[in-house]
Amino acid sequence: MDPRKRHIRPWCPAAASKSVMASEASFQCPLGLWGTTLTENTTENRELYVKTTLRELLVYIVFLVDICLLTYGMTSSSAYYYTKVMSELFLHTPSDTGVSFQAISSMADFWDFAQGPLLDSLYWTKWYNNRSLGRGSHSFIYYENLLLGVPRLRQLRVRNDSCVVHEDFREDILSCYDVYSPDKEEQLPFGPLNGTAWTYHSQDELGGSSHWGRLTSYSGGGYYLDLPGTLQASAEALRDLQEGLWLDRGTRVVFIDFSVYNANINLFCVLRLVVEFPATGGAIPSWQIRTVKLIRYVSNWDFFIVGCEVIFCIFIFYYVVEEILELHIHRLHYLSSIWNILDLVVILLSIVAMGFHVFRTLEVNQLMGRLLQQPNTYADFEFLAFWQTQYDNMNAINLFFAWIKIFKYISFNKTMTQLSSTLARCAKDILGFAVMFFIVFFAYAQLGYLLFGTQVENFSTFIKCIFTQFRIILGDFDYNAIDNANRILGPAYFVTYVFFVFFVLLNMFLAIINDTYSEVKEELAGQKEELQLSDLLKQGYHKTLLRLRLRKEQVSEVQKVLQGGEQETQFEDFTNTLRELGHTEYEITELTAAFTRFDQDGNRILDEKEQEQMRQDLEKERVALNAEIENLGQSIVSSPPGESSPEAARAGGWVSEEFYTLTRRVLQLETTLEGVMSQVDAVGSKLTMLERKGQLAPSSCTGEQGIWEHLQAAPAMAPAPWELQSGQESGGGGVLRHQTAGSSLTTSLEGPLARALHF
């Protein structure tokens, strides 16, 4: 696939549809700073296309480096260890009865944990030798982490008679508490009615947010208690709750929320310990520990990130203007390319990130100010920690898309298009295969859920069944669990699933990809060679060396090859030497045409006589080229105002840009025709050699001079490609055919530099 085909509309409005042409007729196609492959005329100019793409790639690499610095600057390697330390302290520390938070299985276990490991972990007032920390009323967990405000306990309850008891059991079962849902939530006071722990408060009153637990999603309201700031007072408050039967059959979940801050690494750790009490009885513990960086600018590295943020904003402004220009030109057709949609996604996510960064900074300052004024109140960092986590997730996705976007700029190389071309070619086949695959896949998921859902955790829900089956494809499964659940259907399910999904369907998918990849690779191998990025870099390298006078012109390079001191020069040695000197294949083709022209006997070897003749002609050409360059410099300096050269005219600004565009195209055409004529000279030499050997009958148009006379006498018509058609005679002769514009075309092929000056 030619990557230039992704240009969804022509470059200028004049080539667009009639409905759009009137509105775009006055719009000038943007160039310069915001010039891209979609705003410049790169359809017919391969070199301009490669240069424009290379410039876009270099600019985008700078943007990618900047966004990587920003993303990694928001994280810290200490965050993992901070989370690990807090989890070990609050989740794994056992009570006197051996109950840790992860081992809670009943309400009694909850009270053992709350009055034991929880309070001991929250309030650190002494060193390990029982000496006082001497830091006032504040608690420093592990001596390093400041407890912000006070912890909060909150529970949600459901109403009695929220479910229906079957009539056969109504005499024995007098109350019924259903599973939790917002419409069945209890909101009436209960118990002693002497505080917030016994009175319901809505989510708006508490300023809380919903929580997605193991069993269901819970609201942000409920009955809460803020623990006092000391260990003794908190222990007494928990005893009052236990004696007042704060937890009963109506309780469905209990939250323990608190936050700590470590100034050494400038990180906040927001912890939420959750214990769910399902309608089945028992308890299911879970937890949520978020380590985030809410205060951004403290260290020198943080101020370096400020500079990266400024550069990031400049880049976003640059890309916003660029996208607006491209949308203005191409309208809705702009959205027909997946790369353009990816551009918009990256820009929109970046704009949202900038907006949230400002919002987060303001909220943190406001919350910290309120906490400093009232240090004995609950510090609700859960809201900020949640959105900071979502912000980090968004940045991670944005960075992923930013890396994928590199394929947009390197896909002009046919080797780099193999991935996109393969996926695009086999998209329909994969879609049809996906329908067949997921029919079988979901059938097995339903079967596994119904067979093992009541006994095996990995099959306890339909969603878990789906992920378990993906794990089986990758070889990660627990066969003994399903075998113990059903000793007959378990092995049958496993064997048939592995056979049909792994051995049959998965290999069909790989076969589709492999077959399409082979076709794409074969097509790309047969495509015509075009100017590639490597060729452009080599050309720039050679031009730089020429300007620094570290490399001479091609004439001098050929002279250098001929000055090897050998009596005979092999064709292979000639081309290999040119490659060692750093020439591209296109330049080597041009230079080997001169080798063929001077190889009179056609044996692909230059003897001493042929080398001497080639040296003389090259020396004449080099002298003529130097003279033209000197005349060019003199004409630019001393030309009168009325007879200015093109370079001087450009400096004066009175010649339009279209004139120079036309001039460049004419020079490119002349360069191409020079290569064609070099090939014609080579063919003429070959025909002369064949005639000398007697393998070709003499003809008035066989020799090189005869060919030129025939070309000059031909009528004027549009140029056509040179073709050499093989004859049917046993001698293997051929007939050369060409249509040309007459002698004027032949004359125009000599001295491209002088003709450019004359033009």
CSV table of N, CA and C in Angstrom, one decimal, residues 318 370 654:
chain,number,residue,atom,x,y,z
A,318,TYR,N,0.2,24.0,19.1
A,318,TYR,CA,0.7,23.8,17.7
A,318,TYR,C,-0.1,22.7,17.0
A,370,ARG,N,-8.1,23.8,54.7
A,370,ARG,CA,-9.2,23.4,55.6
A,370,ARG,C,-8.7,22.5,56.7
A,654,TRP,N,10.0,39.5,-6.9
A,654,TRP,CA,9.1,39.9,-7.9
A,654,TRP,C,8.6,38.7,-8.7
